[in-house]
Amino acid sequence: MSDIVIENINKSYDGKPVIKKLSLVLREGQLYLLNSPSGTGKTTLLRILMGLENADSGYLRGVPRRISVMFQEDRLIEELSVRKNIELVADDKGRIEESLRELGLDGYADKAVNELSGGMKRRVALIRAILHASQLVLLDEPFTGLDQKTKEEAAGYIIRHLDGRTAVIASHIGDEHIDTIAEHIDI
């Protein structure tokens, strides 16, 4: 993968500008943090990077084909087990149990997702995104619904398992671990 170049991106909804003349370069292997209040275009930028939205003007170059995504919504299949949900996208199925242990979900692999709390579902969605072999990782509000201790565990998990991939985290909830090592992007 190479650097991702974002050049003069503009995006409006119903005439209201959300992103204005955004230009930046996402360097290969770097962790980025979009840490700003709700409604400032964080999710929109991620959706443009994913190809789910088109910018009104400007261009992107270097976006890889293999992208891991954690959406704001967990997007898990409620009736399937935690393991099955992760296996749907995990390229390295041997890391599932280890990941569950790291995030305090040891013993939950065979539980149906609909039996989990919101914070547990959030951690399953995070594991699923991280274990997908990709070149770019996009995490939209990964700390929502997590208490301070669990948020710190999740931040540590992200940092340990990026394995040199470029990553963008959109969050209005700061985390000091990620804050100190991530490049900050203001929209």
PDB file of C-alpha atoms in Angstrom:
ATOM      1  CA  MET A   1       0.000   0.000   0.000  1.00  0.00           C
ATOM      2  CA  SER A   2       1.069   3.573  -0.490  1.00  0.00           C
ATOM      3  CA  ASP A   3       0.051   6.825   1.144  1.00  0.00           C
ATOM      4  CA  ILE A   4      -3.562   7.918   0.747  1.00  0.00           C
ATOM      5  CA  VAL A   5      -3.894  11.405  -0.732  1.00  0.00           C
ATOM      6  CA  ILE A   6      -7.042  13.421  -0.043  1.00  0.00           C
ATOM      7  CA  GLU A   7      -7.151  16.556  -2.182  1.00  0.00           C
ATOM      8  CA  ASN A   8      -9.679  19.403  -1.752  1.00  0.00           C
ATOM      9  CA  ILE A   9     -12.575  17.153  -0.697  1.00  0.00           C
ATOM     10  CA  ASN A  10     -15.914  18.922  -0.294  1.00  0.00           C
ATOM     11  CA  LYS A  11     -19.165  17.323   0.839  1.00  0.00           C
ATOM     12  CA  SER A  12     -22.557  18.884   1.548  1.00  0.00           C
ATOM     13  CA  TYR A  13     -25.942  17.495   2.487  1.00  0.00           C
ATOM     14  CA  ASP A  14     -29.000  19.495   1.396  1.00  0.00           C
ATOM     15  CA  GLY A  15     -26.777  22.503   0.728  1.00  0.00           C
ATOM     16  CA  LYS A  16     -25.181  22.377   4.181  1.00  0.00           C
ATOM     17  CA  PRO A  17     -21.376  21.920   3.977  1.00  0.00           C
ATOM     18  CA  VAL A  18     -20.028  19.097   6.146  1.00  0.00           C
ATOM     19  CA  ILE A  19     -16.485  18.863   4.773  1.00  0.00           C
ATOM     20  CA  LYS A  20     -14.852  21.906   3.171  1.00  0.00           C
ATOM     21  CA  LYS A  21     -11.645  21.833   1.110  1.00  0.00           C
ATOM     22  CA  LEU A  22     -10.066  19.007   3.113  1.00  0.00           C
ATOM     23  CA  SER A  23      -6.594  18.081   1.927  1.00  0.00           C
ATOM     24  CA  LEU A  24      -4.270  15.719   3.720  1.00  0.00           C
ATOM     25  CA  VAL A  25      -2.018  12.738   3.261  1.00  0.00           C
ATOM     26  CA  LEU A  26      -2.525   9.577   5.300  1.00  0.00           C
ATOM     27  CA  ARG A  27       0.950   8.080   5.551  1.00  0.00           C
ATOM     28  CA  GLU A  28       1.277   4.330   5.206  1.00  0.00           C
ATOM     29  CA  GLY A  29       1.370   2.577   8.577  1.00  0.00           C
ATOM     30  CA  GLN A  30       0.359   5.643  10.613  1.00  0.00           C
ATOM     31  CA  LEU A  31      -2.490   5.859  13.151  1.00  0.00           C
ATOM     32  CA  TYR A  32      -4.768   8.889  12.797  1.00  0.00           C
ATOM     33  CA  LEU A  33      -7.383  10.268  15.174  1.00  0.00           C
ATOM     34  CA  LEU A  34     -10.373  12.337  14.069  1.00  0.00           C
ATOM     35  CA  ASN A  35     -11.332  13.668  17.480  1.00  0.00           C
ATOM     36  CA  SER A  36     -14.019  16.310  17.213  1.00  0.00           C
ATOM     37  CA  PRO A  37     -17.634  16.848  18.256  1.00  0.00           C
ATOM     38  CA  SER A  38     -20.538  15.051  16.616  1.00  0.00           C
ATOM     39  CA  GLY A  39     -21.688  16.499  13.315  1.00  0.00           C
ATOM     40  CA  THR A  40     -18.265  17.685  12.134  1.00  0.00           C
ATOM     41  CA  GLY A  41     -17.858  15.226   9.241  1.00  0.00           C
ATOM     42  CA  LYS A  42     -15.886  12.379  10.826  1.00  0.00           C
ATOM     43  CA  THR A  43     -18.223   9.613   9.675  1.00  0.00           C
ATOM     44  CA  THR A  44     -18.675  11.294   6.297  1.00  0.00           C
ATOM     45  CA  LEU A  45     -14.917  11.249   5.701  1.00  0.00           C
ATOM     46  CA  LEU A  46     -14.751   7.559   6.641  1.00  0.00           C
ATOM     47  CA  ARG A  47     -17.656   6.785   4.295  1.00  0.00           C
ATOM     48  CA  ILE A  48     -15.875   8.611   1.473  1.00  0.00           C
ATOM     49  CA  LEU A  49     -12.715   6.584   2.156  1.00  0.00           C
ATOM     50  CA  MET A  50     -14.813   3.385   2.095  1.00  0.00           C
ATOM     51  CA  GLY A  51     -16.429   4.355  -1.200  1.00  0.00           C
ATOM     52  CA  LEU A  52     -19.917   4.455   0.353  1.00  0.00           C
ATOM     53  CA  GLU A  53     -20.232   8.210  -0.268  1.00  0.00           C
ATOM     54  CA  ASN A  54     -18.897  10.354  -3.075  1.00  0.00           C
ATOM     55  CA  ALA A  55     -17.322  13.715  -2.412  1.00  0.00           C
ATOM     56  CA  ASP A  56     -19.020  16.631  -4.179  1.00  0.00           C
ATOM     57  CA  SER A  57     -15.592  17.684  -5.457  1.00  0.00           C
ATOM     58  CA  GLY A  58     -11.947  16.866  -4.952  1.00  0.00           C
ATOM     59  CA  TYR A  59     -10.303  13.479  -5.272  1.00  0.00           C
ATOM     60  CA  LEU A  60      -8.756  10.538  -3.456  1.00  0.00           C
ATOM     61  CA  ARG A  61      -5.708   8.593  -4.522  1.00  0.00           C
ATOM     62  CA  GLY A  62      -4.109   5.486  -3.055  1.00  0.00           C
ATOM     63  CA  VAL A  63      -7.113   4.068  -1.149  1.00  0.00           C
ATOM     64  CA  PRO A  64      -6.490   0.314  -0.924  1.00  0.00           C
ATOM     65  CA  ARG A  65      -9.027  -2.314  -1.888  1.00  0.00           C
ATOM     66  CA  ARG A  66      -8.862  -4.240   1.404  1.00  0.00           C
ATOM     67  CA  ILE A  67     -10.383  -2.114   4.147  1.00  0.00           C
ATOM     68  CA  SER A  68     -11.473  -3.178   7.654  1.00  0.00           C
ATOM     69  CA  VAL A  69     -14.383  -1.201   9.037  1.00  0.00           C
ATOM     70  CA  MET A  70     -16.023  -0.812  12.410  1.00  0.00           C
ATOM     71  CA  PHE A  71     -19.196   1.208  11.850  1.00  0.00           C
ATOM     72  CA  GLN A  72     -20.936   3.347  14.484  1.00  0.00           C
ATOM     73  CA  GLU A  73     -23.540   0.590  14.659  1.00  0.00           C
ATOM     74  CA  ASP A  74     -22.149  -2.829  15.612  1.00  0.00           C
ATOM     75  CA  ARG A  75     -23.637  -4.526  12.526  1.00  0.00           C
ATOM     76  CA  LEU A  76     -23.422  -7.968  14.087  1.00  0.00           C
ATOM     77  CA  ILE A  77     -25.744 -10.858  13.269  1.00  0.00           C
ATOM     78  CA  GLU A  78     -27.647 -11.133  16.534  1.00  0.00           C
ATOM     79  CA  GLU A  79     -28.606 -14.822  16.252  1.00  0.00           C
ATOM     80  CA  LEU A  80     -25.068 -16.023  15.486  1.00  0.00           C
ATOM     81  CA  SER A  81     -22.443 -16.708  18.109  1.00  0.00           C
ATOM     82  CA  VAL A  82     -19.651 -14.287  18.866  1.00  0.00           C
ATOM     83  CA  ARG A  83     -17.201 -16.676  17.164  1.00  0.00           C
ATOM     84  CA  LYS A  84     -19.335 -17.007  14.013  1.00  0.00           C
ATOM     85  CA  ASN A  85     -19.701 -13.227  13.724  1.00  0.00           C
ATOM     86  CA  ILE A  86     -15.935 -12.794  13.866  1.00  0.00           C
ATOM     87  CA  GLU A  87     -15.217 -15.769  11.582  1.00  0.00           C
ATOM     88  CA  LEU A  88     -17.332 -14.152   8.833  1.00  0.00           C
ATOM     89  CA  VAL A  89     -14.482 -11.730   8.131  1.00  0.00           C
ATOM     90  CA  ALA A  90     -11.465 -12.906  10.166  1.00  0.00           C
ATOM     91  CA  ASP A  91      -8.603 -14.094   8.025  1.00  0.00           C
ATOM     92  CA  ASP A  92      -6.684 -15.427  11.052  1.00  0.00           C
ATOM     93  CA  LYS A  93      -9.262 -17.468  12.947  1.00  0.00           C
ATOM     94  CA  GLY A  94      -6.552 -18.677  15.343  1.00  0.00           C
ATOM     95  CA  ARG A  95      -6.446 -15.227  16.978  1.00  0.00           C
ATOM     96  CA  ILE A  96     -10.139 -15.129  17.944  1.00  0.00           C
ATOM     97  CA  GLU A  97      -9.814 -16.712  21.400  1.00  0.00           C
ATOM     98  CA  GLU A  98      -6.753 -14.605  22.251  1.00  0.00           C
ATOM     99  CA  SER A  99      -8.581 -11.438  21.167  1.00  0.00           C
ATOM    100  CA  LEU A 100     -11.644 -12.320  23.229  1.00  0.00           C
ATOM    101  CA  ARG A 101      -9.409 -12.825  26.293  1.00  0.00           C
ATOM    102  CA  GLU A 102      -7.633  -9.506  25.705  1.00  0.00           C
ATOM    103  CA  LEU A 103     -10.936  -7.652  25.675  1.00  0.00           C
ATOM    104  CA  GLY A 104     -12.521  -9.371  28.674  1.00  0.00           C
ATOM    105  CA  LEU A 105     -14.772 -11.671  26.648  1.00  0.00           C
ATOM    106  CA  ASP A 106     -13.171 -14.980  27.586  1.00  0.00           C
ATOM    107  CA  GLY A 107     -15.866 -17.655  27.686  1.00  0.00           C
ATOM    108  CA  TYR A 108     -18.266 -15.785  25.386  1.00  0.00           C
ATOM    109  CA  ALA A 109     -17.189 -17.248  22.026  1.00  0.00           C
ATOM    110  CA  ASP A 110     -20.198 -19.564  21.763  1.00  0.00           C
ATOM    111  CA  LYS A 111     -22.794 -17.150  23.164  1.00  0.00           C
ATOM    112  CA  ALA A 112     -25.286 -15.649  20.747  1.00  0.00           C
ATOM    113  CA  VAL A 113     -24.633 -11.955  20.190  1.00  0.00           C
ATOM    114  CA  ASN A 114     -28.194 -11.118  21.275  1.00  0.00           C
ATOM    115  CA  GLU A 115     -27.244 -12.279  24.800  1.00  0.00           C
ATOM    116  CA  LEU A 116     -24.500  -9.657  25.141  1.00  0.00           C
ATOM    117  CA  SER A 117     -24.563  -6.148  26.582  1.00  0.00           C
ATOM    118  CA  GLY A 118     -24.000  -3.147  24.323  1.00  0.00           C
ATOM    119  CA  GLY A 119     -20.388  -2.749  25.440  1.00  0.00           C
ATOM    120  CA  MET A 120     -19.688  -6.423  24.799  1.00  0.00           C
ATOM    121  CA  LYS A 121     -21.150  -6.160  21.302  1.00  0.00           C
ATOM    122  CA  ARG A 122     -18.934  -3.139  20.677  1.00  0.00           C
ATOM    123  CA  ARG A 123     -15.834  -5.156  21.586  1.00  0.00           C
ATOM    124  CA  VAL A 124     -16.915  -8.030  19.297  1.00  0.00           C
ATOM    125  CA  ALA A 125     -17.314  -5.547  16.436  1.00  0.00           C
ATOM    126  CA  LEU A 126     -13.826  -4.197  17.190  1.00  0.00           C
ATOM    127  CA  ILE A 127     -12.261  -7.674  17.158  1.00  0.00           C
ATOM    128  CA  ARG A 128     -14.006  -8.442  13.882  1.00  0.00           C
ATOM    129  CA  ALA A 129     -12.588  -5.302  12.256  1.00  0.00           C
ATOM    130  CA  ILE A 130      -9.061  -5.825  13.572  1.00  0.00           C
ATOM    131  CA  LEU A 131      -8.854  -9.517  12.621  1.00  0.00           C
ATOM    132  CA  HIS A 132      -9.783  -8.854   8.980  1.00  0.00           C
ATOM    133  CA  ALA A 133      -6.586  -8.786   6.917  1.00  0.00           C
ATOM    134  CA  SER A 134      -6.612  -5.323   5.420  1.00  0.00           C
ATOM    135  CA  GLN A 135      -4.336  -2.492   4.478  1.00  0.00           C
ATOM    136  CA  LEU A 136      -6.532   0.226   5.960  1.00  0.00           C
ATOM    137  CA  VAL A 137      -8.505   0.098   9.231  1.00  0.00           C
ATOM    138  CA  LEU A 138     -11.386   2.544   9.745  1.00  0.00           C
ATOM    139  CA  LEU A 139     -12.943   2.623  13.223  1.00  0.00           C
ATOM    140  CA  ASP A 140     -15.991   4.826  13.766  1.00  0.00           C
ATOM    141  CA  GLU A 141     -16.593   5.571  17.457  1.00  0.00           C
ATOM    142  CA  PRO A 142     -14.976   2.351  18.747  1.00  0.00           C
ATOM    143  CA  PHE A 143     -15.199   3.436  22.417  1.00  0.00           C
ATOM    144  CA  THR A 144     -18.937   4.156  22.547  1.00  0.00           C
ATOM    145  CA  GLY A 145     -20.615   2.342  25.444  1.00  0.00           C
ATOM    146  CA  LEU A 146     -17.345   1.332  27.114  1.00  0.00           C
ATOM    147  CA  ASP A 147     -16.395   2.256  30.660  1.00  0.00           C
ATOM    148  CA  GLN A 148     -12.965   3.790  31.314  1.00  0.00           C
ATOM    149  CA  LYS A 149     -11.185   0.490  32.046  1.00  0.00           C
ATOM    150  CA  THR A 150     -12.679  -1.268  29.012  1.00  0.00           C
ATOM    151  CA  LYS A 151     -11.946   1.751  26.809  1.00  0.00           C
ATOM    152  CA  GLU A 152      -8.282   1.571  27.852  1.00  0.00           C
ATOM    153  CA  GLU A 153      -8.215  -2.170  27.097  1.00  0.00           C
ATOM    154  CA  ALA A 154      -9.794  -1.536  23.682  1.00  0.00           C
ATOM    155  CA  ALA A 155      -7.297   1.239  22.892  1.00  0.00           C
ATOM    156  CA  GLY A 156      -4.402  -1.031  23.856  1.00  0.00           C
ATOM    157  CA  TYR A 157      -5.849  -3.834  21.731  1.00  0.00           C
ATOM    158  CA  ILE A 158      -6.076  -1.541  18.702  1.00  0.00           C
ATOM    159  CA  ILE A 159      -2.501  -0.329  19.129  1.00  0.00           C
ATOM    160  CA  ARG A 160      -1.085  -3.861  19.597  1.00  0.00           C
ATOM    161  CA  HIS A 161      -2.900  -5.381  16.624  1.00  0.00           C
ATOM    162  CA  LEU A 162      -2.667  -2.817  13.828  1.00  0.00           C
ATOM    163  CA  ASP A 163       0.464  -4.618  12.628  1.00  0.00           C
ATOM    164  CA  GLY A 164       1.743  -1.695  10.584  1.00  0.00           C
ATOM    165  CA  ARG A 165      -1.559  -0.955   8.864  1.00  0.00           C
ATOM    166  CA  THR A 166      -2.786   2.574   8.278  1.00  0.00           C
ATOM    167  CA  ALA A 167      -5.688   3.314  10.625  1.00  0.00           C
ATOM    168  CA  VAL A 168      -8.173   6.137  11.121  1.00  0.00           C
ATOM    169  CA  ILE A 169     -10.210   6.340  14.316  1.00  0.00           C
ATOM    170  CA  ALA A 170     -13.157   8.720  14.433  1.00  0.00           C
ATOM    171  CA  SER A 171     -14.157   9.491  17.993  1.00  0.00           C
ATOM    172  CA  HIS A 172     -15.616  12.279  20.051  1.00  0.00           C
ATOM    173  CA  ILE A 173     -14.500  10.375  23.169  1.00  0.00           C
ATOM    174  CA  GLY A 174     -10.766  10.859  23.616  1.00  0.00           C
ATOM    175  CA  ASP A 175      -8.380   8.174  24.829  1.00  0.00           C
ATOM    176  CA  GLU A 176      -5.007   9.182  26.253  1.00  0.00           C
ATOM    177  CA  HIS A 177      -3.197   6.088  24.913  1.00  0.00           C
ATOM    178  CA  ILE A 178      -4.280   6.743  21.365  1.00  0.00           C
ATOM    179  CA  ASP A 179      -4.034  10.517  21.835  1.00  0.00           C
ATOM    180  CA  THR A 180      -0.313  10.287  22.518  1.00  0.00           C
ATOM    181  CA  ILE A 181       0.662   8.121  19.532  1.00  0.00           C
ATOM    182  CA  ALA A 182      -1.870   9.126  16.871  1.00  0.00           C
ATOM    183  CA  GLU A 183      -1.558  11.910  14.370  1.00  0.00           C
ATOM    184  CA  HIS A 184      -4.515  14.259  14.930  1.00  0.00           C
ATOM    185  CA  ILE A 185      -6.716  15.357  12.054  1.00  0.00           C
ATOM    186  CA  ASP A 186      -9.051  18.320  12.315  1.00  0.00           C
ATOM    187  CA  ILE A 187     -11.899  18.566   9.848  1.00  0.00           C
TER     188      ILE A 187
END
